[in-house]
Amino acid sequence: MQKENQIIVDGLTFIPYLNCETIRTEVERVGKEIARDYEGKQPIFLCVLTGAFVFASDLIRATGLTDSKITFIRYKSYEGTSSSGSVKQITGLTDDISGRDVVIIEDIVDTGLTACRMIEDLKKQNPTSVKFATLLYKPESSQTGFVPDYVAFKIPPKFIIGYGLDLDGKARNLPDIYVIKEG
Ligand code: 5GP
């Protein structure tokens, strides 16, 4: 349901936060940073399903790294609008990443628990390097001190939907990013 610029999903109201032009500019900036850092290399991008699929699609094209590969893993730590605190792997990685330069592509870093767990798991498979790219990063929510290597936007600790991010599976298809309306 949509009313003027507001979006209502599952009875919660969201207001526009980042429009698609702003998102594109920052995703292209991050893509260029990755292209510069991985010039002459063959990185493997790990897109974290489901939320990162839109960002990953734009980001890998923005890098222009034709020798890169992309594959998909799935972790889940959220129910509704608040973190459950538990982090678990639902679908594992099937590609061999030993001796590879890995770049994880995630939609959002909130507490940092998911990111730390993923990096810990991946390092057991002896990659040459593991770096972390995220569309959104909430530094004030961190419970781990984790700092992503590539960040499109630093944001305050508020709940976001759109551009791949969901509310209980909905709203991933919004081209813009919306923030929950408070009060
Ligand atoms: P963390 O482990 O860093 O606390 O949480 C990471 C995961 O929580 C993200 O991959 C995402 O699925 C979910 N998450 C955290 N903040 C938000 C948010 O503002 N909106 C949505 N839709 N998901 C979020």
Short mmCIF file of N, CA and C and ligand atoms in Angstrom, two decimals:
data_model
loop_
_atom_site.label_atom_id
_atom_site.label_comp_id
_atom_site.label_asym_id
_atom_site.label_seq_id
_atom_site.Cartn_x
_atom_site.Cartn_y
_atom_site.Cartn_z
N MET A 1 0.85 -1.20 0.00
CA MET A 1 0.00 0.00 0.00
C MET A 1 0.88 1.25 0.00
N GLN A 2 0.53 2.24 -0.82
CA GLN A 2 1.37 3.44 -0.95
C GLN A 2 0.52 4.70 -0.80
N LYS A 3 0.97 5.66 0.04
CA LYS A 3 0.24 6.92 0.24
C LYS A 3 1.24 8.05 0.09
N GLU A 4 1.09 8.88 -0.97
CA GLU A 4 2.07 9.91 -1.31
C GLU A 4 3.47 9.28 -1.31
N ASN A 5 4.40 9.85 -0.54
CA ASN A 5 5.75 9.27 -0.53
C ASN A 5 5.93 8.16 0.49
N GLN A 6 4.93 8.00 1.34
CA GLN A 6 5.04 6.98 2.38
C GLN A 6 4.72 5.60 1.82
N ILE A 7 5.31 4.58 2.44
CA ILE A 7 5.00 3.21 2.08
C ILE A 7 4.52 2.52 3.35
N ILE A 8 3.45 1.77 3.24
CA ILE A 8 2.99 1.02 4.42
C ILE A 8 3.16 -0.48 4.12
N VAL A 9 3.94 -1.14 4.97
CA VAL A 9 4.17 -2.58 4.81
C VAL A 9 3.86 -3.25 6.15
N ASP A 10 2.98 -4.24 6.10
CA ASP A 10 2.58 -4.94 7.32
C ASP A 10 2.17 -3.98 8.44
N GLY A 11 1.50 -2.90 8.07
CA GLY A 11 1.00 -1.95 9.07
C GLY A 11 2.04 -0.96 9.57
N LEU A 12 3.29 -1.07 9.10
CA LEU A 12 4.34 -0.11 9.50
C LEU A 12 4.55 0.91 8.40
N THR A 13 4.79 2.16 8.80
CA THR A 13 4.97 3.24 7.83
C THR A 13 6.45 3.53 7.63
N PHE A 14 6.83 3.65 6.36
CA PHE A 14 8.22 3.95 5.99
C PHE A 14 8.25 5.21 5.14
N ILE A 15 9.30 6.00 5.30
CA ILE A 15 9.44 7.23 4.51
C ILE A 15 10.72 7.15 3.66
N PRO A 16 10.76 7.88 2.53
CA PRO A 16 11.93 7.81 1.65
C PRO A 16 13.21 8.21 2.38
N TYR A 17 14.30 7.50 2.08
CA TYR A 17 15.56 7.77 2.78
C TYR A 17 16.72 7.99 1.78
N LEU A 18 16.89 7.04 0.87
CA LEU A 18 17.94 7.17 -0.16
C LEU A 18 17.32 6.85 -1.51
N ASN A 19 17.39 7.79 -2.46
CA ASN A 19 16.76 7.49 -3.75
C ASN A 19 17.72 6.73 -4.67
N CYS A 20 17.16 6.20 -5.76
CA CYS A 20 17.94 5.29 -6.60
C CYS A 20 19.15 5.98 -7.25
N GLU A 21 19.06 7.28 -7.53
CA GLU A 21 20.22 7.98 -8.12
C GLU A 21 21.36 8.06 -7.10
N THR A 22 21.01 8.39 -5.86
CA THR A 22 22.02 8.47 -4.80
C THR A 22 22.65 7.09 -4.57
N ILE A 23 21.81 6.06 -4.59
CA ILE A 23 22.32 4.70 -4.40
C ILE A 23 23.29 4.36 -5.52
N ARG A 24 22.89 4.67 -6.74
CA ARG A 24 23.74 4.32 -7.89
C ARG A 24 25.11 5.01 -7.80
N THR A 25 25.11 6.28 -7.43
CA THR A 25 26.37 7.02 -7.31
C THR A 25 27.32 6.34 -6.32
N GLU A 26 26.79 5.96 -5.17
CA GLU A 26 27.65 5.37 -4.13
C GLU A 26 28.05 3.94 -4.47
N VAL A 27 27.15 3.19 -5.10
CA VAL A 27 27.50 1.82 -5.50
C VAL A 27 28.61 1.87 -6.56
N GLU A 28 28.53 2.83 -7.47
CA GLU A 28 29.58 2.97 -8.49
C GLU A 28 30.91 3.37 -7.85
N ARG A 29 30.85 4.22 -6.84
CA ARG A 29 32.08 4.60 -6.12
C ARG A 29 32.73 3.35 -5.49
N VAL A 30 31.91 2.54 -4.80
CA VAL A 30 32.45 1.33 -4.16
C VAL A 30 32.98 0.37 -5.24
N GLY A 31 32.27 0.26 -6.34
CA GLY A 31 32.73 -0.60 -7.44
C GLY A 31 34.10 -0.19 -7.94
N LYS A 32 34.32 1.12 -8.06
CA LYS A 32 35.63 1.61 -8.52
C LYS A 32 36.71 1.32 -7.49
N GLU A 33 36.38 1.44 -6.20
CA GLU A 33 37.37 1.12 -5.15
C GLU A 33 37.79 -0.35 -5.26
N ILE A 34 36.80 -1.23 -5.44
CA ILE A 34 37.09 -2.66 -5.55
C ILE A 34 37.91 -2.93 -6.82
N ALA A 35 37.52 -2.29 -7.91
CA ALA A 35 38.25 -2.48 -9.18
C ALA A 35 39.72 -2.09 -9.02
N ARG A 36 39.95 -1.00 -8.31
CA ARG A 36 41.32 -0.52 -8.08
C ARG A 36 42.09 -1.53 -7.21
N ASP A 37 41.45 -2.02 -6.15
CA ASP A 37 42.14 -2.93 -5.21
C ASP A 37 42.39 -4.32 -5.80
N TYR A 38 41.55 -4.74 -6.76
CA TYR A 38 41.67 -6.11 -7.29
C TYR A 38 42.13 -6.13 -8.75
N GLU A 39 42.72 -5.05 -9.20
CA GLU A 39 43.22 -5.00 -10.58
C GLU A 39 44.22 -6.15 -10.80
N GLY A 40 44.04 -6.90 -11.87
CA GLY A 40 44.93 -8.01 -12.19
C GLY A 40 44.68 -9.27 -11.37
N LYS A 41 43.68 -9.24 -10.47
CA LYS A 41 43.35 -10.41 -9.65
C LYS A 41 42.04 -11.04 -10.12
N GLN A 42 41.72 -12.20 -9.54
CA GLN A 42 40.50 -12.90 -9.92
C GLN A 42 39.65 -13.16 -8.67
N PRO A 43 39.08 -12.12 -8.10
CA PRO A 43 38.33 -12.30 -6.85
C PRO A 43 37.07 -13.14 -7.05
N ILE A 44 36.64 -13.77 -5.95
CA ILE A 44 35.34 -14.44 -5.96
C ILE A 44 34.42 -13.65 -5.03
N PHE A 45 33.31 -13.18 -5.58
CA PHE A 45 32.33 -12.42 -4.80
C PHE A 45 31.33 -13.41 -4.20
N LEU A 46 31.08 -13.27 -2.91
CA LEU A 46 30.07 -14.09 -2.24
C LEU A 46 28.90 -13.18 -1.87
N CYS A 47 27.81 -13.33 -2.60
CA CYS A 47 26.61 -12.53 -2.33
C CYS A 47 25.80 -13.22 -1.24
N VAL A 48 25.52 -12.49 -0.17
CA VAL A 48 24.75 -13.06 0.94
C VAL A 48 23.26 -12.90 0.65
N LEU A 49 22.61 -14.04 0.42
CA LEU A 49 21.18 -14.04 0.13
C LEU A 49 20.38 -13.85 1.41
N THR A 50 19.23 -13.25 1.37
CA THR A 50 18.63 -12.81 0.12
C THR A 50 18.88 -11.32 -0.09
N GLY A 51 19.07 -10.58 0.99
CA GLY A 51 19.03 -9.12 0.93
C GLY A 51 20.03 -8.46 0.02
N ALA A 52 21.20 -9.11 -0.21
CA ALA A 52 22.26 -8.43 -0.97
C ALA A 52 22.16 -8.63 -2.47
N PHE A 53 21.13 -9.35 -2.95
CA PHE A 53 21.15 -9.70 -4.38
C PHE A 53 21.03 -8.49 -5.29
N VAL A 54 20.28 -7.47 -4.88
CA VAL A 54 20.14 -6.28 -5.73
C VAL A 54 21.45 -5.49 -5.74
N PHE A 55 22.00 -5.26 -4.55
CA PHE A 55 23.28 -4.55 -4.42
C PHE A 55 24.39 -5.29 -5.18
N ALA A 56 24.45 -6.62 -5.00
CA ALA A 56 25.51 -7.40 -5.65
C ALA A 56 25.42 -7.29 -7.16
N SER A 57 24.20 -7.31 -7.67
CA SER A 57 24.00 -7.22 -9.12
C SER A 57 24.57 -5.91 -9.66
N ASP A 58 24.30 -4.81 -8.98
CA ASP A 58 24.82 -3.51 -9.43
C ASP A 58 26.32 -3.39 -9.15
N LEU A 59 26.75 -3.90 -7.99
CA LEU A 59 28.15 -3.72 -7.59
C LEU A 59 29.11 -4.48 -8.52
N ILE A 60 28.79 -5.74 -8.82
CA ILE A 60 29.75 -6.49 -9.64
C ILE A 60 29.87 -5.89 -11.04
N ARG A 61 28.76 -5.33 -11.54
CA ARG A 61 28.85 -4.67 -12.86
C ARG A 61 29.65 -3.37 -12.75
N ALA A 62 29.54 -2.69 -11.61
CA ALA A 62 30.28 -1.44 -11.43
C ALA A 62 31.79 -1.67 -11.30
N THR A 63 32.20 -2.88 -10.89
CA THR A 63 33.64 -3.14 -10.78
C THR A 63 34.29 -3.30 -12.15
N GLY A 64 33.54 -3.83 -13.10
CA GLY A 64 34.10 -4.10 -14.42
C GLY A 64 35.17 -5.19 -14.41
N LEU A 65 35.24 -5.98 -13.33
CA LEU A 65 36.27 -7.03 -13.21
C LEU A 65 35.79 -8.30 -13.91
N THR A 66 36.15 -8.45 -15.17
CA THR A 66 35.63 -9.57 -15.96
C THR A 66 36.17 -10.92 -15.49
N ASP A 67 37.32 -10.92 -14.83
CA ASP A 67 37.90 -12.18 -14.35
C ASP A 67 37.35 -12.63 -13.00
N SER A 68 36.39 -11.87 -12.44
CA SER A 68 35.83 -12.24 -11.15
C SER A 68 34.74 -13.31 -11.32
N LYS A 69 34.42 -13.99 -10.19
CA LYS A 69 33.30 -14.93 -10.16
C LYS A 69 32.31 -14.47 -9.11
N ILE A 70 31.06 -14.87 -9.25
CA ILE A 70 30.10 -14.61 -8.16
C ILE A 70 29.41 -15.90 -7.77
N THR A 71 29.24 -16.07 -6.46
CA THR A 71 28.49 -17.21 -5.95
C THR A 71 27.66 -16.74 -4.75
N PHE A 72 26.82 -17.62 -4.22
CA PHE A 72 25.80 -17.18 -3.24
C PHE A 72 25.82 -18.02 -1.97
N ILE A 73 25.72 -17.32 -0.83
CA ILE A 73 25.55 -18.02 0.44
C ILE A 73 24.36 -17.40 1.16
N ARG A 74 23.83 -18.11 2.14
CA ARG A 74 22.64 -17.61 2.83
C ARG A 74 22.83 -17.73 4.34
N TYR A 75 22.68 -16.61 5.01
CA TYR A 75 22.66 -16.57 6.48
C TYR A 75 21.40 -15.83 6.87
N LYS A 76 20.90 -16.07 8.08
CA LYS A 76 19.72 -15.33 8.52
C LYS A 76 19.83 -15.04 10.00
N SER A 77 19.57 -13.80 10.40
CA SER A 77 19.65 -13.47 11.82
C SER A 77 18.51 -12.58 12.27
N TYR A 78 17.56 -12.34 11.38
CA TYR A 78 16.52 -11.37 11.70
C TYR A 78 15.12 -11.95 11.60
N GLU A 79 14.26 -11.59 12.53
CA GLU A 79 12.82 -11.90 12.46
C GLU A 79 12.11 -10.58 12.65
N GLY A 80 11.33 -10.13 11.71
CA GLY A 80 10.63 -8.86 11.84
C GLY A 80 11.61 -7.70 11.87
N THR A 81 11.43 -6.76 12.81
CA THR A 81 12.23 -5.54 12.80
C THR A 81 13.31 -5.50 13.88
N SER A 82 13.51 -6.58 14.62
CA SER A 82 14.58 -6.54 15.63
C SER A 82 15.42 -7.80 15.55
N SER A 83 16.72 -7.66 15.84
CA SER A 83 17.64 -8.79 15.70
C SER A 83 17.32 -9.85 16.74
N SER A 84 17.33 -11.10 16.32
CA SER A 84 17.10 -12.20 17.27
C SER A 84 18.36 -12.47 18.07
N GLY A 85 19.48 -11.91 17.63
CA GLY A 85 20.74 -12.10 18.33
C GLY A 85 21.45 -13.37 17.91
N SER A 86 20.72 -14.35 17.36
CA SER A 86 21.37 -15.59 16.93
C SER A 86 21.72 -15.49 15.45
N VAL A 87 22.81 -16.10 15.07
CA VAL A 87 23.25 -16.04 13.69
C VAL A 87 23.46 -17.47 13.23
N LYS A 88 22.83 -17.87 12.13
CA LYS A 88 23.04 -19.25 11.70
C LYS A 88 23.16 -19.34 10.18
N GLN A 89 23.93 -20.29 9.75
CA GLN A 89 24.09 -20.52 8.32
C GLN A 89 22.99 -21.44 7.85
N ILE A 90 22.28 -21.05 6.81
CA ILE A 90 21.21 -21.89 6.29
C ILE A 90 21.69 -22.63 5.05
N THR A 91 22.34 -21.92 4.16
CA THR A 91 22.90 -22.57 2.96
C THR A 91 24.38 -22.29 2.91
N GLY A 92 25.17 -23.34 2.82
CA GLY A 92 26.61 -23.19 2.84
C GLY A 92 27.20 -22.89 1.47
N LEU A 93 28.48 -22.76 1.48
CA LEU A 93 29.24 -22.43 0.27
C LEU A 93 29.68 -23.73 -0.41
N THR A 94 29.45 -23.84 -1.70
CA THR A 94 29.87 -25.05 -2.41
C THR A 94 31.16 -24.83 -3.21
N ASP A 95 31.45 -23.58 -3.59
CA ASP A 95 32.67 -23.31 -4.37
C ASP A 95 33.91 -23.47 -3.49
N ASP A 96 35.01 -23.88 -4.13
CA ASP A 96 36.30 -23.96 -3.43
C ASP A 96 36.92 -22.56 -3.40
N ILE A 97 37.12 -22.05 -2.18
CA ILE A 97 37.67 -20.69 -2.07
C ILE A 97 39.13 -20.70 -1.58
N SER A 98 39.72 -21.89 -1.43
CA SER A 98 41.11 -21.91 -0.96
C SER A 98 42.00 -21.25 -2.02
N GLY A 99 42.90 -20.39 -1.53
CA GLY A 99 43.80 -19.69 -2.44
C GLY A 99 43.14 -18.60 -3.27
N ARG A 100 41.92 -18.24 -2.91
CA ARG A 100 41.20 -17.20 -3.67
C ARG A 100 41.08 -15.93 -2.84
N ASP A 101 40.96 -14.80 -3.54
CA ASP A 101 40.63 -13.53 -2.91
C ASP A 101 39.10 -13.42 -2.86
N VAL A 102 38.57 -13.42 -1.64
CA VAL A 102 37.12 -13.44 -1.45
C VAL A 102 36.62 -12.04 -1.07
N VAL A 103 35.53 -11.63 -1.70
CA VAL A 103 34.86 -10.39 -1.30
C VAL A 103 33.41 -10.74 -0.97
N ILE A 104 33.06 -10.64 0.31
CA ILE A 104 31.68 -10.88 0.73
C ILE A 104 30.85 -9.64 0.36
N ILE A 105 29.68 -9.86 -0.21
CA ILE A 105 28.77 -8.74 -0.51
C ILE A 105 27.52 -8.90 0.35
N GLU A 106 27.30 -7.94 1.25
CA GLU A 106 26.19 -8.00 2.21
C GLU A 106 25.32 -6.76 2.05
N ASP A 107 24.05 -6.87 2.44
CA ASP A 107 23.16 -5.71 2.34
C ASP A 107 23.40 -4.71 3.46
N ILE A 108 23.56 -5.22 4.70
CA ILE A 108 23.62 -4.30 5.84
C ILE A 108 24.41 -4.93 6.98
N VAL A 109 25.21 -4.12 7.64
CA VAL A 109 25.90 -4.56 8.86
C VAL A 109 25.27 -3.79 10.02
N ASP A 110 24.67 -4.55 10.94
CA ASP A 110 23.95 -3.97 12.08
C ASP A 110 24.80 -4.23 13.34
N THR A 111 24.59 -5.35 14.02
CA THR A 111 25.43 -5.67 15.18
C THR A 111 26.84 -6.09 14.77
N GLY A 112 26.97 -6.59 13.54
CA GLY A 112 28.25 -7.12 13.06
C GLY A 112 28.42 -8.61 13.34
N LEU A 113 27.45 -9.23 14.02
CA LEU A 113 27.57 -10.65 14.39
C LEU A 113 27.60 -11.55 13.16
N THR A 114 26.73 -11.27 12.20
CA THR A 114 26.69 -12.09 10.98
C THR A 114 28.02 -11.99 10.24
N ALA A 115 28.51 -10.77 10.11
CA ALA A 115 29.77 -10.56 9.37
C ALA A 115 30.92 -11.31 10.03
N CYS A 116 31.03 -11.20 11.34
CA CYS A 116 32.14 -11.86 12.05
C CYS A 116 32.06 -13.37 11.90
N ARG A 117 30.84 -13.90 12.02
CA ARG A 117 30.65 -15.35 11.90
C ARG A 117 31.00 -15.83 10.49
N MET A 118 30.58 -15.09 9.49
CA MET A 118 30.86 -15.48 8.10
C MET A 118 32.36 -15.47 7.83
N ILE A 119 33.02 -14.42 8.26
CA ILE A 119 34.46 -14.29 8.01
C ILE A 119 35.22 -15.42 8.71
N GLU A 120 34.81 -15.69 9.96
CA GLU A 120 35.44 -16.79 10.72
C GLU A 120 35.27 -18.12 9.97
N ASP A 121 34.06 -18.40 9.51
CA ASP A 121 33.79 -19.65 8.78
C ASP A 121 34.60 -19.73 7.49
N LEU A 122 34.64 -18.63 6.76
CA LEU A 122 35.30 -18.64 5.46
C LEU A 122 36.82 -18.80 5.60
N LYS A 123 37.38 -18.21 6.65
CA LYS A 123 38.83 -18.30 6.83
C LYS A 123 39.29 -19.73 7.07
N LYS A 124 38.39 -20.60 7.57
CA LYS A 124 38.73 -22.01 7.78
C LYS A 124 39.02 -22.71 6.45
N GLN A 125 38.56 -22.12 5.35
CA GLN A 125 38.76 -22.73 4.03
C GLN A 125 39.98 -22.16 3.31
N ASN A 126 40.84 -21.48 4.05
CA ASN A 126 42.13 -20.96 3.56
C ASN A 126 42.08 -20.11 2.29
N PRO A 127 41.22 -19.13 2.26
CA PRO A 127 41.29 -18.18 1.14
C PRO A 127 42.55 -17.33 1.28
N THR A 128 43.02 -16.73 0.19
CA THR A 128 44.17 -15.83 0.27
C THR A 128 43.80 -14.59 1.08
N SER A 129 42.60 -14.07 0.85
CA SER A 129 42.14 -12.88 1.59
C SER A 129 40.62 -12.89 1.65
N VAL A 130 40.09 -12.22 2.68
CA VAL A 130 38.64 -12.05 2.78
C VAL A 130 38.36 -10.58 3.09
N LYS A 131 37.60 -9.94 2.21
CA LYS A 131 37.17 -8.57 2.47
C LYS A 131 35.65 -8.51 2.44
N PHE A 132 35.12 -7.41 2.96
CA PHE A 132 33.68 -7.32 3.19
C PHE A 132 33.13 -6.02 2.61
N ALA A 133 32.19 -6.15 1.67
CA ALA A 133 31.53 -4.97 1.08
C ALA A 133 30.08 -4.95 1.54
N THR A 134 29.62 -3.80 2.03
CA THR A 134 28.22 -3.70 2.44
C THR A 134 27.57 -2.44 1.88
N LEU A 135 26.30 -2.57 1.55
CA LEU A 135 25.55 -1.41 1.09
C LEU A 135 25.36 -0.42 2.24
N LEU A 136 24.94 -0.93 3.39
CA LEU A 136 24.62 -0.08 4.54
C LEU A 136 25.38 -0.56 5.77
N TYR A 137 25.78 0.37 6.60
CA TYR A 137 26.55 0.05 7.82
C TYR A 137 26.03 0.95 8.93
N LYS A 138 25.62 0.30 10.05
CA LYS A 138 25.12 1.05 11.21
C LYS A 138 26.18 1.03 12.31
N PRO A 139 27.14 1.95 12.30
CA PRO A 139 28.25 1.89 13.27
C PRO A 139 27.77 1.94 14.72
N GLU A 140 26.68 2.67 14.96
CA GLU A 140 26.21 2.81 16.36
C GLU A 140 25.58 1.52 16.91
N SER A 141 25.24 0.57 16.03
CA SER A 141 24.63 -0.69 16.48
C SER A 141 25.66 -1.77 16.77
N SER A 142 26.92 -1.50 16.45
CA SER A 142 27.93 -2.55 16.51
C SER A 142 28.06 -3.15 17.91
N GLN A 143 28.09 -4.49 17.94
CA GLN A 143 28.35 -5.21 19.20
C GLN A 143 29.69 -5.93 19.12
N THR A 144 30.39 -5.71 18.02
CA THR A 144 31.57 -6.52 17.74
C THR A 144 32.81 -5.69 17.42
N GLY A 145 32.64 -4.42 17.10
CA GLY A 145 33.77 -3.61 16.65
C GLY A 145 34.13 -3.88 15.20
N PHE A 146 33.33 -4.71 14.53
CA PHE A 146 33.61 -5.03 13.12
C PHE A 146 33.42 -3.79 12.24
N VAL A 147 34.41 -3.55 11.36
CA VAL A 147 34.33 -2.43 10.42
C VAL A 147 34.47 -2.99 9.00
N PRO A 148 33.44 -2.83 8.16
CA PRO A 148 33.52 -3.37 6.78
C PRO A 148 34.59 -2.65 5.96
N ASP A 149 35.14 -3.38 4.98
CA ASP A 149 36.20 -2.79 4.13
C ASP A 149 35.62 -1.81 3.12
N TYR A 150 34.44 -2.12 2.60
CA TYR A 150 33.80 -1.26 1.59
C TYR A 150 32.37 -0.95 2.05
N VAL A 151 32.03 0.33 2.08
CA VAL A 151 30.71 0.76 2.59
C VAL A 151 30.13 1.78 1.61
N ALA A 152 28.90 1.53 1.16
CA ALA A 152 28.24 2.55 0.33
C ALA A 152 27.68 3.67 1.21
N PHE A 153 26.98 3.31 2.30
CA PHE A 153 26.37 4.32 3.19
C PHE A 153 26.52 3.93 4.65
N LYS A 154 26.98 4.88 5.48
CA LYS A 154 26.87 4.74 6.94
C LYS A 154 25.54 5.35 7.34
N ILE A 155 24.76 4.62 8.15
CA ILE A 155 23.43 5.11 8.52
C ILE A 155 23.20 4.99 10.03
N PRO A 156 22.25 5.75 10.57
CA PRO A 156 21.92 5.60 11.99
C PRO A 156 21.19 4.28 12.25
N PRO A 157 21.06 3.88 13.51
CA PRO A 157 20.47 2.56 13.83
C PRO A 157 18.95 2.54 13.70
N LYS A 158 18.47 2.67 12.48
CA LYS A 158 17.03 2.64 12.21
C LYS A 158 16.72 1.54 11.21
N PHE A 159 15.49 1.05 11.20
CA PHE A 159 15.13 -0.07 10.33
C PHE A 159 14.83 0.42 8.91
N ILE A 160 15.44 -0.26 7.94
CA ILE A 160 15.46 0.13 6.53
C ILE A 160 14.81 -0.97 5.68
N ILE A 161 14.11 -0.56 4.63
CA ILE A 161 13.65 -1.54 3.62
C ILE A 161 13.92 -0.99 2.21
N GLY A 162 13.84 -1.88 1.23
CA GLY A 162 13.98 -1.49 -0.18
C GLY A 162 15.35 -1.86 -0.73
N TYR A 163 15.47 -1.85 -2.07
CA TYR A 163 16.73 -2.16 -2.76
C TYR A 163 17.31 -3.49 -2.22
N GLY A 164 16.43 -4.47 -2.09
CA GLY A 164 16.85 -5.80 -1.64
C GLY A 164 16.54 -6.09 -0.19
N LEU A 165 16.41 -5.05 0.63
CA LEU A 165 16.15 -5.27 2.06
C LEU A 165 14.65 -5.41 2.32
N ASP A 166 14.30 -6.31 3.21
CA ASP A 166 12.90 -6.69 3.37
C ASP A 166 12.33 -6.39 4.74
N LEU A 167 11.02 -6.49 4.81
CA LEU A 167 10.31 -6.64 6.08
C LEU A 167 9.54 -7.95 5.96
N ASP A 168 10.02 -8.97 6.66
CA ASP A 168 9.42 -10.31 6.58
C ASP A 168 9.17 -10.74 5.13
N GLY A 169 10.19 -10.53 4.30
CA GLY A 169 10.15 -11.00 2.91
C GLY A 169 9.55 -10.02 1.93
N LYS A 170 8.96 -8.94 2.42
CA LYS A 170 8.31 -7.98 1.52
C LYS A 170 9.20 -6.76 1.28
N ALA A 171 8.89 -6.03 0.21
CA ALA A 171 9.47 -4.71 -0.11
C ALA A 171 10.88 -4.74 -0.69
N ARG A 172 11.39 -5.93 -1.00
CA ARG A 172 12.75 -6.01 -1.56
C ARG A 172 12.83 -5.34 -2.93
N ASN A 173 11.69 -5.26 -3.63
CA ASN A 173 11.69 -4.75 -5.00
C ASN A 173 11.64 -3.23 -5.10
N LEU A 174 11.56 -2.53 -3.98
CA LEU A 174 11.53 -1.06 -4.05
C LEU A 174 12.87 -0.56 -4.60
N PRO A 175 12.86 0.29 -5.64
CA PRO A 175 14.13 0.80 -6.20
C PRO A 175 14.86 1.74 -5.24
N ASP A 176 14.09 2.43 -4.38
CA ASP A 176 14.68 3.35 -3.39
C ASP A 176 14.74 2.67 -2.03
N ILE A 177 15.47 3.30 -1.11
CA ILE A 177 15.56 2.80 0.26
C ILE A 177 14.67 3.67 1.16
N TYR A 178 13.92 3.00 2.04
CA TYR A 178 13.00 3.68 2.96
C TYR A 178 13.39 3.37 4.39
N VAL A 179 13.10 4.33 5.28
CA VAL A 179 13.38 4.15 6.71
C VAL A 179 12.06 4.15 7.48
N ILE A 180 12.03 3.39 8.55
CA ILE A 180 10.80 3.32 9.34
C ILE A 180 10.47 4.69 9.93
N LYS A 181 9.20 5.04 9.89
CA LYS A 181 8.76 6.34 10.42
C LYS A 181 8.54 6.20 11.93
N GLU A 182 9.18 7.06 12.68
CA GLU A 182 9.07 6.98 14.13
C GLU A 182 8.04 7.95 14.65
N GLY A 183 7.43 7.61 15.78
CA GLY A 183 6.51 8.53 16.45
C GLY A 183 5.08 8.43 15.95
P1 5GP B 1 23.83 -8.22 12.10
O1 5GP B 1 24.27 -9.64 12.29
O2 5GP B 1 24.92 -7.29 11.62
O3 5GP B 1 23.16 -7.70 13.34
O4 5GP B 1 22.66 -8.22 11.06
C1 5GP B 1 22.83 -8.45 9.72
C2 5GP B 1 21.52 -8.83 9.08
O5 5GP B 1 20.39 -8.30 9.79
C3 5GP B 1 21.43 -8.27 7.69
O6 5GP B 1 21.99 -9.15 6.75
C4 5GP B 1 19.93 -8.10 7.52
O7 5GP B 1 19.37 -9.29 7.05
C5 5GP B 1 19.41 -7.83 8.91
N1 5GP B 1 19.19 -6.40 9.17
C6 5GP B 1 19.89 -5.59 10.00
N2 5GP B 1 19.42 -4.33 10.00
C7 5GP B 1 18.40 -4.32 9.10
C8 5GP B 1 17.51 -3.27 8.63
O8 5GP B 1 17.57 -2.10 8.99
N3 5GP B 1 16.61 -3.68 7.69
C9 5GP B 1 16.49 -4.95 7.24
N4 5GP B 1 15.56 -5.20 6.34
N5 5GP B 1 17.31 -5.94 7.66
C10 5GP B 1 18.25 -5.62 8.59
#
